[in-house]
Short mmCIF file of C-alpha atoms and ligand atoms in Angstrom, two decimals:
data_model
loop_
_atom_site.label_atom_id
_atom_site.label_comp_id
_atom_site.label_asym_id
_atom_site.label_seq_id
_atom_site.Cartn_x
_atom_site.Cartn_y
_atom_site.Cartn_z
CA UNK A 1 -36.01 -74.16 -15.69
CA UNK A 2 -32.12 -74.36 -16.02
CA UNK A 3 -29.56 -74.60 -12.78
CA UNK A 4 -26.87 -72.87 -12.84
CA UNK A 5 -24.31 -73.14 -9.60
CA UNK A 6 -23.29 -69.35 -8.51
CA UNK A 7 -19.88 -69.74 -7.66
CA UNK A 8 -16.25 -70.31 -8.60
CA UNK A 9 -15.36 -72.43 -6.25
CA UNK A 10 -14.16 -75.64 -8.23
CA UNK A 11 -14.96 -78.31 -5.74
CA UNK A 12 -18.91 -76.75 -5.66
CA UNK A 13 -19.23 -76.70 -9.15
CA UNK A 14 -17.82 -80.43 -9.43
CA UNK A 15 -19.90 -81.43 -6.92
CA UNK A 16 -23.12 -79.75 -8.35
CA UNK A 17 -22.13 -81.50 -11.83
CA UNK A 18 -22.13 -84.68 -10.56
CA UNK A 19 -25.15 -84.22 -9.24
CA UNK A 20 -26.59 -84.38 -12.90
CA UNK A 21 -28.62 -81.47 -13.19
CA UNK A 22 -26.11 -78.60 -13.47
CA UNK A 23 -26.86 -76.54 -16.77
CA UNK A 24 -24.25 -73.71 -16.26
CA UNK A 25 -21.97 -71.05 -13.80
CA UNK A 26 -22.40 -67.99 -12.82
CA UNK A 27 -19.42 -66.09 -11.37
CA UNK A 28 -18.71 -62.28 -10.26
CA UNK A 29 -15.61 -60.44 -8.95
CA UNK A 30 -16.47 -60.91 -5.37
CA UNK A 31 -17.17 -64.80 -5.88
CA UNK A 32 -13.63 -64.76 -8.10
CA UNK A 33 -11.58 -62.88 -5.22
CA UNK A 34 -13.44 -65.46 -2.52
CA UNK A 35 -11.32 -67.59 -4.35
CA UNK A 36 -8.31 -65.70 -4.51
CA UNK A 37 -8.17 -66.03 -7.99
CA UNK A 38 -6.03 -62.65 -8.97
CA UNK A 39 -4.15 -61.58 -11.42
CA UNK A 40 -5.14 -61.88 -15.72
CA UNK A 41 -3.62 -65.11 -16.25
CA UNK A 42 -5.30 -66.40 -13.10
CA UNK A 43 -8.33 -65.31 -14.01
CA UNK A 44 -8.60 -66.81 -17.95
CA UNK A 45 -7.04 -69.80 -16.69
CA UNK A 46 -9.76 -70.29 -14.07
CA UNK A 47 -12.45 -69.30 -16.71
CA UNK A 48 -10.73 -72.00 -18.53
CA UNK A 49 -10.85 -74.87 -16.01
CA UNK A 50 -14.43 -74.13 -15.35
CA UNK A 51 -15.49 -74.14 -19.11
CA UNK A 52 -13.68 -77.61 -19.27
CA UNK A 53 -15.73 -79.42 -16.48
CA UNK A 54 -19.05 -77.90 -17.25
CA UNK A 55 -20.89 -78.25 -20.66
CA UNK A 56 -22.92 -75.30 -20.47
CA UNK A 57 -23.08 -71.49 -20.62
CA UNK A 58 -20.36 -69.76 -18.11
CA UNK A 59 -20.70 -66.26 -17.45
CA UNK A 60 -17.56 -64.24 -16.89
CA UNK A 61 -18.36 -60.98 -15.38
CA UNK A 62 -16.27 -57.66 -16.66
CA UNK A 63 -14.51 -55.25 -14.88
CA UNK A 64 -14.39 -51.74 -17.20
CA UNK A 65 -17.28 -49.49 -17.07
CA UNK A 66 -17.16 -47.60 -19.73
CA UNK A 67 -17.76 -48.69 -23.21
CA UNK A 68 -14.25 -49.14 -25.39
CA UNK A 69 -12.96 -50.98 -22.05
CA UNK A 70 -16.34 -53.61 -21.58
CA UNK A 71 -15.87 -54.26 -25.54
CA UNK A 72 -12.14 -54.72 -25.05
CA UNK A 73 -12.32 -57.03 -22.21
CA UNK A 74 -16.00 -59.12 -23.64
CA UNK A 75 -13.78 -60.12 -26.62
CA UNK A 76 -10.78 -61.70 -24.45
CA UNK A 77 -13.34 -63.25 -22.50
CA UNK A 78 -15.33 -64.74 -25.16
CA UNK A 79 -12.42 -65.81 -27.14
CA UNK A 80 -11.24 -68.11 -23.99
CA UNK A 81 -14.08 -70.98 -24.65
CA UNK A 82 -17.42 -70.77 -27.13
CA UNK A 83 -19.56 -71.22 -23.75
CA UNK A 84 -18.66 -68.22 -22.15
CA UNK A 85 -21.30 -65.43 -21.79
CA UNK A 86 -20.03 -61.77 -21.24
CA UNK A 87 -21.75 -60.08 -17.93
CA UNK A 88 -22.27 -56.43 -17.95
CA UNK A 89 -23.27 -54.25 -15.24
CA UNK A 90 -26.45 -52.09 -16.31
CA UNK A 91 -25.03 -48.78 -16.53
CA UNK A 92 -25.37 -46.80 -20.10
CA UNK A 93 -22.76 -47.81 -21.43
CA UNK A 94 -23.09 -51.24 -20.23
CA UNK A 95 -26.17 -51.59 -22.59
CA UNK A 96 -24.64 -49.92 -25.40
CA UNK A 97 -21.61 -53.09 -25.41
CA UNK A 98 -24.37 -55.63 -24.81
CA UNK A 99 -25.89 -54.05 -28.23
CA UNK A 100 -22.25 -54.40 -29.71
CA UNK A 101 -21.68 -57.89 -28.23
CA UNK A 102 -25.62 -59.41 -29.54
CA UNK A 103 -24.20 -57.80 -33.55
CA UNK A 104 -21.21 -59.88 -33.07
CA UNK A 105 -22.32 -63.00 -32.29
CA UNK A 106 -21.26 -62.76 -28.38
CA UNK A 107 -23.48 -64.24 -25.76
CA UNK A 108 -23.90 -61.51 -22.65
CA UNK A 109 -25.16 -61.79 -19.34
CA UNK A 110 -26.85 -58.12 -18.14
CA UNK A 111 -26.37 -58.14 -14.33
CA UNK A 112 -26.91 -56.08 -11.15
CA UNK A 113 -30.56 -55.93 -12.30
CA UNK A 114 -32.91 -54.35 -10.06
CA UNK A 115 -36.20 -53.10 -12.03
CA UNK A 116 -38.54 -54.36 -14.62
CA UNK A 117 -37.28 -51.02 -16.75
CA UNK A 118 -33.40 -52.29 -16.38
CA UNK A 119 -35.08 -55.54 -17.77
CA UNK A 120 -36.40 -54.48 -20.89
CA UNK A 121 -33.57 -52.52 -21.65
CA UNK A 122 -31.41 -55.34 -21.42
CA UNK A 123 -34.08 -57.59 -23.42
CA UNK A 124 -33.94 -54.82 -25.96
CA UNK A 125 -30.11 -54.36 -26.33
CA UNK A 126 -30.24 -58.60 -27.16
CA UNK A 127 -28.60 -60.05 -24.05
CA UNK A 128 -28.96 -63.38 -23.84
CA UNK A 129 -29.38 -63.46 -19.55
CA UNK A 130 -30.60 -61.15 -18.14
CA UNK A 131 -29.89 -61.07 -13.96
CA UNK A 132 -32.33 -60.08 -11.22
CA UNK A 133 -30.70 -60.24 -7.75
CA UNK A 134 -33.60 -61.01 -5.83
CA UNK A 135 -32.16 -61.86 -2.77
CA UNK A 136 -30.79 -58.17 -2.42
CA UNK A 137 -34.09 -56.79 -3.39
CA UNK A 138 -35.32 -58.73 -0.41
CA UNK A 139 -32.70 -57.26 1.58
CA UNK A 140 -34.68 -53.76 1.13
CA UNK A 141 -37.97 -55.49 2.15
CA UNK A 142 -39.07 -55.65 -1.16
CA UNK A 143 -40.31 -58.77 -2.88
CA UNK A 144 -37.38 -59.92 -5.31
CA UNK A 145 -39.84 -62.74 -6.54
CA UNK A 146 -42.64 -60.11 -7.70
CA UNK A 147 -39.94 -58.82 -9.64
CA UNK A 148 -39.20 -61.96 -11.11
CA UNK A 149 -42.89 -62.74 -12.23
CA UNK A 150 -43.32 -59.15 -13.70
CA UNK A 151 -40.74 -59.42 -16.03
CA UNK A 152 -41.81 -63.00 -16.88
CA UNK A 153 -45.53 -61.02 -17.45
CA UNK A 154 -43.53 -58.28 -19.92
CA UNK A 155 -41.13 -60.77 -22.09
CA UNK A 156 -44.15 -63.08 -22.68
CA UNK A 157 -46.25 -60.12 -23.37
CA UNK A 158 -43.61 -58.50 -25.98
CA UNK A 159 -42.05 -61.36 -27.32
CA UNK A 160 -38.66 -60.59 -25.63
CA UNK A 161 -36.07 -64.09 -26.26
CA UNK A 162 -33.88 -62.87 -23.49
CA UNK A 163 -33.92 -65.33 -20.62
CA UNK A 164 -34.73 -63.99 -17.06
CA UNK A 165 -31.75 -65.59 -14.97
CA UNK A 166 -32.89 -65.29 -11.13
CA UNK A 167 -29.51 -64.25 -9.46
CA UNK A 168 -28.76 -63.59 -5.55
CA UNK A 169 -30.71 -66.75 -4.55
CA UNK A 170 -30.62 -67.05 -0.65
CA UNK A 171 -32.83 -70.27 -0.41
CA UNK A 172 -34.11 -73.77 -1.66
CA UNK A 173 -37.52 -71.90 -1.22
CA UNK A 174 -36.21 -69.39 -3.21
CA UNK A 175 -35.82 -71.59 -6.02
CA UNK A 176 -39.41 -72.93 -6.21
CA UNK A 177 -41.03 -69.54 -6.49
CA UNK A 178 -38.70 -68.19 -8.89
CA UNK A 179 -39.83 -71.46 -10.79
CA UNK A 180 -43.33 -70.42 -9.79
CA UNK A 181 -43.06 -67.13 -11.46
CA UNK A 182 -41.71 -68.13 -14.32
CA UNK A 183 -37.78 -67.92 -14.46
CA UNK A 184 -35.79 -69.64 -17.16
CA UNK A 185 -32.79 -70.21 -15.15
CA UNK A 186 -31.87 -70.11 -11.30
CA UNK A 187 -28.19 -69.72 -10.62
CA UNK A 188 -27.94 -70.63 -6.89
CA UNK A 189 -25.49 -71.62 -4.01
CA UNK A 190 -24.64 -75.33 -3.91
CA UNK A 191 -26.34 -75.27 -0.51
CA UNK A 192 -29.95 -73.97 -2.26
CA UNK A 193 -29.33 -76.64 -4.61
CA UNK A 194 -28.95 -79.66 -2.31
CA UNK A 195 -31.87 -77.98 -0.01
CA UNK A 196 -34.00 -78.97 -2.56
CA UNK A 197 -33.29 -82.77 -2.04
CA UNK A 198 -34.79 -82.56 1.73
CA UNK A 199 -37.61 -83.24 3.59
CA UNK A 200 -38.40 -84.97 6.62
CA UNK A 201 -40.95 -87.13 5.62
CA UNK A 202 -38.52 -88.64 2.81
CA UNK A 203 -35.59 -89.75 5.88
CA UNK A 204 -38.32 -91.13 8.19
CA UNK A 205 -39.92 -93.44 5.56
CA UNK A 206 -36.36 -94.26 4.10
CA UNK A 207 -35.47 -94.97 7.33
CA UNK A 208 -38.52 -97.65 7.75
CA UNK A 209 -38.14 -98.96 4.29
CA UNK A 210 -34.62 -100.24 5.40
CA UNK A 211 -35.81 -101.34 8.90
CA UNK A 212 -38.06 -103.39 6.81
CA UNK A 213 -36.07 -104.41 4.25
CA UNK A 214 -33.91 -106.63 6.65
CA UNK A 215 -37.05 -108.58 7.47
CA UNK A 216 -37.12 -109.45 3.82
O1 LIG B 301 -25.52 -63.94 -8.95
C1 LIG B 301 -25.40 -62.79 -8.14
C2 LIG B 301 -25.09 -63.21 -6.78
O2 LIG B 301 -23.80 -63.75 -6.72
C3 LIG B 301 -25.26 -62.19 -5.74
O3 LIG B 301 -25.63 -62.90 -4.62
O4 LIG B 301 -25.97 -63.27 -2.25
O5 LIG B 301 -24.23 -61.62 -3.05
O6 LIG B 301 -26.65 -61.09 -3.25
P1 LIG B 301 -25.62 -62.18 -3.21
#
């Protein structure tokens, strides 16, 4: 399973990158404006800086909804770094650009996923990601997890190459059963990510080994 660090704060994805195991970014509007990134220029040049630290795919999320204006805005995304992947919203027309993008050659990322339906419609329009928010299906005491392991069941089933990219990750925990269920990539908070590097057990018997070491 890829990581990918959901965020565009720049100090978070550094730090995640040094780490080693960082395999991509995942940004939105909200996560952009968190940042006060605002205005076009701002916003490519940002892209830009993030594309340069991180080798690996960086999704840039549109803005337009309706077809002409999610084409016209993919292709001045994509044309900022080869890495960049072009998120779409599912909506109808959001498909029919990720259809456009896959017949010319531009990676997309299908977001604001929320059924296994959505997900085969993405898988069949050719995007590359496609974006469960299973956190917010938890939200609505549902099990965004379930989700996760039932689209795994239908792309394996059908042959569908588009990778299921578990979004709105809460949790370290989080991370180990979308693993469990069969995700290809987990884009996460830097927190979830550095979650994973704790237990207990692991600072009490550090903690001996270097007790014991000065006896040595
Ligand atoms: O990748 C999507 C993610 O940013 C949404 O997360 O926590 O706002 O549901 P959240």
């Amino acid at each position: 399973m890829k990581f990918f660090i959901d965020t565009a704060n720049l100090a978070q994805i550094k730090e995640a990158n040094d780490l080693g195991i960082l395999d991509g970014v995942t940004t939105n509007p909200s996560l952009m404006a968190k940042e006060g990134v605002k205005g076009n220029d701002a916003i490519m040049n940002h892209y830009k800086t993030i594309c340069e630290m991180v080798d690996g795919d960086i999704s840039a999320e549109v803005f337009s909804t309706d077809f002409d204006g999610i084409v016209t805005e993919g292709k001045k995304l994509a044309a900022i770094h080869p890495n960049i992947v072009v998120k779409v919203p599912m909506i109808k027309d959001g498909v029919k650009a990720i259809k456009w993008f896959t017949d010319n050659g531009i990676k997309t990322n299908c977001t604001l996923v929320f059924s296994a339906g959505q997900a085969i419609l993405a898988a069949k329009a050719g995007a590359k990601y496609v974006s469960p928010f299973i956190g917010r299906i938890d939200d609505t005491n549902w099990d965004g997890v379930e989700l996760i392991a039932q689209i795994a069941h239908i792309y394996s089933l059908q042959g569908f190459e588009t990778e299921i990219l578990a979004a709105s990750i809460r949790s370290s925990l989080h991370i180990v059963k979308c693993a469990e269920a069969g995700a290809d990539v987990c884009t996460c908070p830097l927190d979830s990510i550095l979650g994973l590097l704790k237990h207990p057990l692991t600072d009490i018997g550090l903690a001996k080994f270097l007790e014991d070491a000065k006896k040595m």
